[in-house]
PDB file of C-alpha atoms in Angstrom:
ATOM      1  CA  MET A  20     -60.894  32.860  -0.387  1.00  0.00           C
ATOM      2  CA  LEU A  21     -62.726  29.852  -1.804  1.00  0.00           C
ATOM      3  CA  ILE A  22     -60.056  29.454  -4.469  1.00  0.00           C
ATOM      4  CA  ARG A  23     -57.432  28.957  -1.732  1.00  0.00           C
ATOM      5  CA  ILE A  24     -59.491  26.392   0.177  1.00  0.00           C
ATOM      6  CA  ILE A  25     -60.292  24.128  -2.784  1.00  0.00           C
ATOM      7  CA  PRO A  26     -56.681  22.904  -3.361  1.00  0.00           C
ATOM      8  CA  VAL A  27     -56.284  22.205   0.353  1.00  0.00           C
ATOM      9  CA  LEU A  28     -59.524  20.222   0.441  1.00  0.00           C
ATOM     10  CA  LEU A  29     -58.447  18.274  -2.653  1.00  0.00           C
ATOM     11  CA  LEU A  30     -55.114  17.440  -1.011  1.00  0.00           C
ATOM     12  CA  PHE A  31     -56.761  16.184   2.181  1.00  0.00           C
ATOM     13  CA  SER A  32     -59.338  14.129   0.305  1.00  0.00           C
ATOM     14  CA  THR A  33     -56.586  12.560  -1.811  1.00  0.00           C
ATOM     15  CA  LEU A  34     -54.498  11.704   1.257  1.00  0.00           C
ATOM     16  CA  SER A  35     -57.413  10.234   3.163  1.00  0.00           C
ATOM     17  CA  GLY A  36     -58.544   8.250   0.122  1.00  0.00           C
ATOM     18  CA  CYS A  37     -55.175   6.535  -0.293  1.00  0.00           C
ATOM     19  CA  GLY A  38     -55.138   5.262   3.290  1.00  0.00           C
ATOM     20  CA  PHE A  39     -52.550   7.773   4.522  1.00  0.00           C
ATOM     21  CA  HIS A  40     -52.126   7.961   8.282  1.00  0.00           C
ATOM     22  CA  LEU A  41     -49.598   9.653  10.493  1.00  0.00           C
ATOM     23  CA  ARG A  42     -46.425   7.671  11.049  1.00  0.00           C
ATOM     24  CA  GLY A  43     -46.797   7.693  14.796  1.00  0.00           C
ATOM     25  CA  SER A  44     -50.279   6.199  14.828  1.00  0.00           C
ATOM     26  CA  PHE A  45     -50.539   2.717  16.284  1.00  0.00           C
ATOM     27  CA  ASP A  46     -53.739   0.775  16.714  1.00  0.00           C
ATOM     28  CA  VAL A  47     -53.424  -1.668  19.614  1.00  0.00           C
ATOM     29  CA  ASP A  48     -56.648  -3.380  18.487  1.00  0.00           C
ATOM     30  CA  LYS A  49     -54.777  -4.737  15.470  1.00  0.00           C
ATOM     31  CA  LEU A  50     -52.372  -6.602  17.715  1.00  0.00           C
ATOM     32  CA  PRO A  51     -53.176 -10.155  18.778  1.00  0.00           C
ATOM     33  CA  ALA A  52     -54.494 -10.426  22.328  1.00  0.00           C
ATOM     34  CA  SER A  53     -51.223 -12.047  23.412  1.00  0.00           C
ATOM     35  CA  MET A  54     -49.324  -8.829  22.528  1.00  0.00           C
ATOM     36  CA  ARG A  55     -51.599  -6.357  24.302  1.00  0.00           C
ATOM     37  CA  GLN A  56     -49.861  -6.787  27.656  1.00  0.00           C
ATOM     38  CA  MET A  57     -46.097  -6.749  27.282  1.00  0.00           C
ATOM     39  CA  SER A  58     -42.969  -6.470  29.381  1.00  0.00           C
ATOM     40  CA  VAL A  59     -39.598  -5.219  28.171  1.00  0.00           C
ATOM     41  CA  GLU A  60     -36.565  -7.347  29.007  1.00  0.00           C
ATOM     42  CA  GLY A  61     -32.904  -7.579  28.101  1.00  0.00           C
ATOM     43  CA  VAL A  62     -31.933  -4.102  29.286  1.00  0.00           C
ATOM     44  CA  ARG A  63     -31.940  -2.480  32.717  1.00  0.00           C
ATOM     45  CA  TRP A  64     -35.248  -1.018  33.873  1.00  0.00           C
ATOM     46  CA  ASN A  65     -33.885   2.562  33.783  1.00  0.00           C
ATOM     47  CA  ASN A  66     -32.046   2.182  30.454  1.00  0.00           C
ATOM     48  CA  PRO A  67     -33.179   5.002  28.103  1.00  0.00           C
ATOM     49  CA  LEU A  68     -34.170   2.469  25.426  1.00  0.00           C
ATOM     50  CA  ALA A  69     -36.334   0.540  27.910  1.00  0.00           C
ATOM     51  CA  VAL A  70     -37.894   3.762  29.194  1.00  0.00           C
ATOM     52  CA  ASP A  71     -38.682   4.922  25.633  1.00  0.00           C
ATOM     53  CA  LEU A  72     -40.090   1.511  24.677  1.00  0.00           C
ATOM     54  CA  ARG A  73     -42.334   1.286  27.742  1.00  0.00           C
ATOM     55  CA  GLY A  74     -43.545   4.842  27.172  1.00  0.00           C
ATOM     56  CA  ALA A  75     -44.306   4.220  23.498  1.00  0.00           C
ATOM     57  CA  LEU A  76     -46.076   0.943  24.259  1.00  0.00           C
ATOM     58  CA  LYS A  77     -48.197   2.610  26.947  1.00  0.00           C
ATOM     59  CA  ALA A  78     -49.010   5.516  24.621  1.00  0.00           C
ATOM     60  CA  ALA A  79     -50.108   2.981  22.006  1.00  0.00           C
ATOM     61  CA  GLY A  80     -52.500   1.355  24.469  1.00  0.00           C
ATOM     62  CA  VAL A  81     -50.393  -1.694  25.312  1.00  0.00           C
ATOM     63  CA  LYS A  82     -50.435  -2.542  29.008  1.00  0.00           C
ATOM     64  CA  VAL A  83     -46.926  -2.633  30.437  1.00  0.00           C
ATOM     65  CA  PRO A  84     -47.085  -4.285  33.874  1.00  0.00           C
ATOM     66  CA  LEU A  85     -44.607  -3.452  36.604  1.00  0.00           C
ATOM     67  CA  GLU A  86     -43.774  -7.113  37.099  1.00  0.00           C
ATOM     68  CA  ASP A  87     -42.659  -9.214  34.145  1.00  0.00           C
ATOM     69  CA  ALA A  88     -44.425 -12.319  35.477  1.00  0.00           C
ATOM     70  CA  SER A  89     -47.877 -10.834  34.854  1.00  0.00           C
ATOM     71  CA  SER A  90     -47.389 -10.020  31.158  1.00  0.00           C
ATOM     72  CA  THR A  91     -48.747 -12.109  28.286  1.00  0.00           C
ATOM     73  CA  SER A  92     -45.783 -11.308  26.016  1.00  0.00           C
ATOM     74  CA  VAL A  93     -42.186 -10.195  26.288  1.00  0.00           C
ATOM     75  CA  LEU A  94     -40.285  -7.770  24.091  1.00  0.00           C
ATOM     76  CA  THR A  95     -36.662  -8.808  24.515  1.00  0.00           C
ATOM     77  CA  ILE A  96     -33.844  -6.467  23.579  1.00  0.00           C
ATOM     78  CA  ILE A  97     -31.075  -8.828  22.508  1.00  0.00           C
ATOM     79  CA  SER A  98     -28.606  -6.029  21.857  1.00  0.00           C
ATOM     80  CA  ALA A  99     -28.504  -2.269  21.422  1.00  0.00           C
ATOM     81  CA  ASN A 100     -25.340  -0.760  19.998  1.00  0.00           C
ATOM     82  CA  ARG A 101     -24.167   2.668  19.028  1.00  0.00           C
ATOM     83  CA  LYS A 102     -21.002   3.485  17.131  1.00  0.00           C
ATOM     84  CA  ARG A 103     -19.276   6.504  15.673  1.00  0.00           C
ATOM     85  CA  ARG A 104     -16.829   6.735  12.820  1.00  0.00           C
ATOM     86  CA  VAL A 105     -15.020   9.562  11.072  1.00  0.00           C
ATOM     87  CA  LEU A 106     -16.773  10.449   7.840  1.00  0.00           C
ATOM     88  CA  SER A 107     -14.536  13.246   6.559  1.00  0.00           C
ATOM     89  CA  VAL A 108     -11.380  15.111   7.494  1.00  0.00           C
ATOM     90  CA  SER A 109     -10.345  18.649   6.559  1.00  0.00           C
ATOM     91  CA  ALA A 110      -7.710  18.610   3.815  1.00  0.00           C
ATOM     92  CA  THR A 111      -6.044  21.738   5.190  1.00  0.00           C
ATOM     93  CA  THR A 112      -5.951  21.018   8.922  1.00  0.00           C
ATOM     94  CA  GLY A 113      -6.289  17.236   9.086  1.00  0.00           C
ATOM     95  CA  LYS A 114      -9.024  17.617  11.736  1.00  0.00           C
ATOM     96  CA  VAL A 115     -12.301  15.723  11.725  1.00  0.00           C
ATOM     97  CA  ARG A 116     -15.140  17.544   9.931  1.00  0.00           C
ATOM     98  CA  GLU A 117     -17.937  14.960   9.954  1.00  0.00           C
ATOM     99  CA  PHE A 118     -18.894  11.913  11.961  1.00  0.00           C
ATOM    100  CA  GLU A 119     -21.240   9.109  11.025  1.00  0.00           C
ATOM    101  CA  LEU A 120     -23.312   7.641  13.843  1.00  0.00           C
ATOM    102  CA  PHE A 121     -24.724   4.105  13.842  1.00  0.00           C
ATOM    103  CA  TYR A 122     -27.469   2.815  16.129  1.00  0.00           C
ATOM    104  CA  SER A 123     -28.885  -0.687  16.005  1.00  0.00           C
ATOM    105  CA  VAL A 124     -31.319  -2.669  18.118  1.00  0.00           C
ATOM    106  CA  VAL A 125     -31.833  -6.422  17.852  1.00  0.00           C
ATOM    107  CA  PHE A 126     -35.115  -7.609  19.386  1.00  0.00           C
ATOM    108  CA  ASN A 127     -37.738 -10.327  19.397  1.00  0.00           C
ATOM    109  CA  VAL A 128     -41.175 -10.812  20.898  1.00  0.00           C
ATOM    110  CA  SER A 129     -42.364 -14.013  22.539  1.00  0.00           C
ATOM    111  CA  ASP A 130     -45.402 -15.065  24.502  1.00  0.00           C
ATOM    112  CA  SER A 131     -45.242 -15.775  28.231  1.00  0.00           C
ATOM    113  CA  ASN A 132     -44.265 -19.408  27.502  1.00  0.00           C
ATOM    114  CA  GLY A 133     -41.324 -18.388  25.308  1.00  0.00           C
ATOM    115  CA  LYS A 134     -43.031 -19.176  21.977  1.00  0.00           C
ATOM    116  CA  PRO A 135     -41.836 -16.649  19.351  1.00  0.00           C
ATOM    117  CA  LEU A 136     -44.451 -14.163  18.194  1.00  0.00           C
ATOM    118  CA  ILE A 137     -41.914 -12.079  16.251  1.00  0.00           C
ATOM    119  CA  GLU A 138     -38.604 -13.664  15.313  1.00  0.00           C
ATOM    120  CA  LYS A 139     -35.318 -11.862  15.931  1.00  0.00           C
ATOM    121  CA  GLN A 140     -35.130  -8.629  13.916  1.00  0.00           C
ATOM    122  CA  THR A 141     -32.676  -5.761  13.628  1.00  0.00           C
ATOM    123  CA  VAL A 142     -33.476  -2.065  13.415  1.00  0.00           C
ATOM    124  CA  SER A 143     -30.509  -0.063  12.100  1.00  0.00           C
ATOM    125  CA  LEU A 144     -30.146   3.685  11.734  1.00  0.00           C
ATOM    126  CA  VAL A 145     -27.347   5.842  10.346  1.00  0.00           C
ATOM    127  CA  ARG A 146     -26.956   9.607  10.720  1.00  0.00           C
ATOM    128  CA  ASP A 147     -24.096  11.988  10.111  1.00  0.00           C
ATOM    129  CA  TYR A 148     -23.302  15.389  11.520  1.00  0.00           C
ATOM    130  CA  ILE A 149     -20.726  18.112  11.004  1.00  0.00           C
ATOM    131  CA  PHE A 150     -18.198  18.412  13.794  1.00  0.00           C
ATOM    132  CA  ASP A 151     -16.885  21.810  14.894  1.00  0.00           C
ATOM    133  CA  PRO A 152     -13.583  21.332  16.769  1.00  0.00           C
ATOM    134  CA  THR A 153     -13.790  24.855  18.212  1.00  0.00           C
ATOM    135  CA  SER A 154     -16.843  23.971  20.337  1.00  0.00           C
ATOM    136  CA  VAL A 155     -16.146  20.469  21.607  1.00  0.00           C
ATOM    137  CA  HIS A 156     -18.639  20.672  24.504  1.00  0.00           C
ATOM    138  CA  ALA A 157     -21.482  21.713  22.223  1.00  0.00           C
ATOM    139  CA  GLU A 158     -20.564  18.953  19.785  1.00  0.00           C
ATOM    140  CA  ALA A 159     -20.667  16.308  22.515  1.00  0.00           C
ATOM    141  CA  SER A 160     -24.194  17.332  23.462  1.00  0.00           C
ATOM    142  CA  GLU A 161     -25.192  17.442  19.777  1.00  0.00           C
ATOM    143  CA  GLU A 162     -23.943  13.880  19.360  1.00  0.00           C
ATOM    144  CA  GLN A 163     -25.957  12.784  22.407  1.00  0.00           C
ATOM    145  CA  LEU A 164     -29.030  14.506  20.965  1.00  0.00           C
ATOM    146  CA  VAL A 165     -28.588  12.723  17.617  1.00  0.00           C
ATOM    147  CA  PHE A 166     -28.228   9.353  19.392  1.00  0.00           C
ATOM    148  CA  SER A 167     -31.349  10.127  21.447  1.00  0.00           C
ATOM    149  CA  GLU A 168     -33.321  10.904  18.270  1.00  0.00           C
ATOM    150  CA  MET A 169     -32.014   7.686  16.697  1.00  0.00           C
ATOM    151  CA  ARG A 170     -33.133   5.697  19.750  1.00  0.00           C
ATOM    152  CA  GLN A 171     -36.616   7.202  19.542  1.00  0.00           C
ATOM    153  CA  ALA A 172     -36.769   6.436  15.804  1.00  0.00           C
ATOM    154  CA  ALA A 173     -35.731   2.841  16.551  1.00  0.00           C
ATOM    155  CA  VAL A 174     -38.560   2.552  19.093  1.00  0.00           C
ATOM    156  CA  GLN A 175     -41.066   3.733  16.476  1.00  0.00           C
ATOM    157  CA  GLN A 176     -39.686   1.232  13.951  1.00  0.00           C
ATOM    158  CA  ILE A 177     -40.066  -1.574  16.498  1.00  0.00           C
ATOM    159  CA  LEU A 178     -43.714  -0.601  17.054  1.00  0.00           C
ATOM    160  CA  ARG A 179     -44.364  -0.469  13.305  1.00  0.00           C
ATOM    161  CA  ARG A 180     -42.772  -3.892  12.852  1.00  0.00           C
ATOM    162  CA  MET A 181     -44.929  -5.298  15.638  1.00  0.00           C
ATOM    163  CA  ARG A 182     -48.022  -3.927  13.944  1.00  0.00           C
ATOM    164  CA  ALA A 183     -46.922  -5.209  10.506  1.00  0.00           C
ATOM    165  CA  GLN A 184     -46.033  -8.644  11.869  1.00  0.00           C
ATOM    166  CA  ALA A 185     -49.429  -8.862  13.518  1.00  0.00           C
ATOM    167  CA  GLY A 186     -51.104  -8.171  10.173  1.00  0.00           C
ATOM    168  CA  GLY A 187     -52.118  -4.574  10.893  1.00  0.00           C
ATOM    169  CA  SER A 188     -51.732  -1.768   8.396  1.00  0.00           C
TER     170      SER A 188
END
């Protein structure tokens, strides 16, 4: 039994010694005070991207006020785009076999006076999936699921960029 535990303990001690931390971890204390209370602008209040961003910010300990006027900083979504293109076609039937999905978000962060805290940046993601023309309804929901996962990954990248820009690790 002890022989099985030793390699696991060595692995954990190596990971902790190199500074490894889970990707989703976000320390709000490493943000400047001006970024600890933030509103999200540029997209409708009920837009899925805005909802995901507000939820992730709140989970990270950032205060997200109900009214934009009371925040000390503003995360502005300049644009959020999603596209789809054909990646491959069946040689025998000529029907689409794979799609490539693109999702990009352009954002910046400024203080309440409009002074840039984080200049305009772009988060871009690309995924592909195999399309089955015999189950079109299932494929449509799969595509929506992939776009949803891409949106959530973009939110996490935005948070990591905020932390990196603020000098956190």
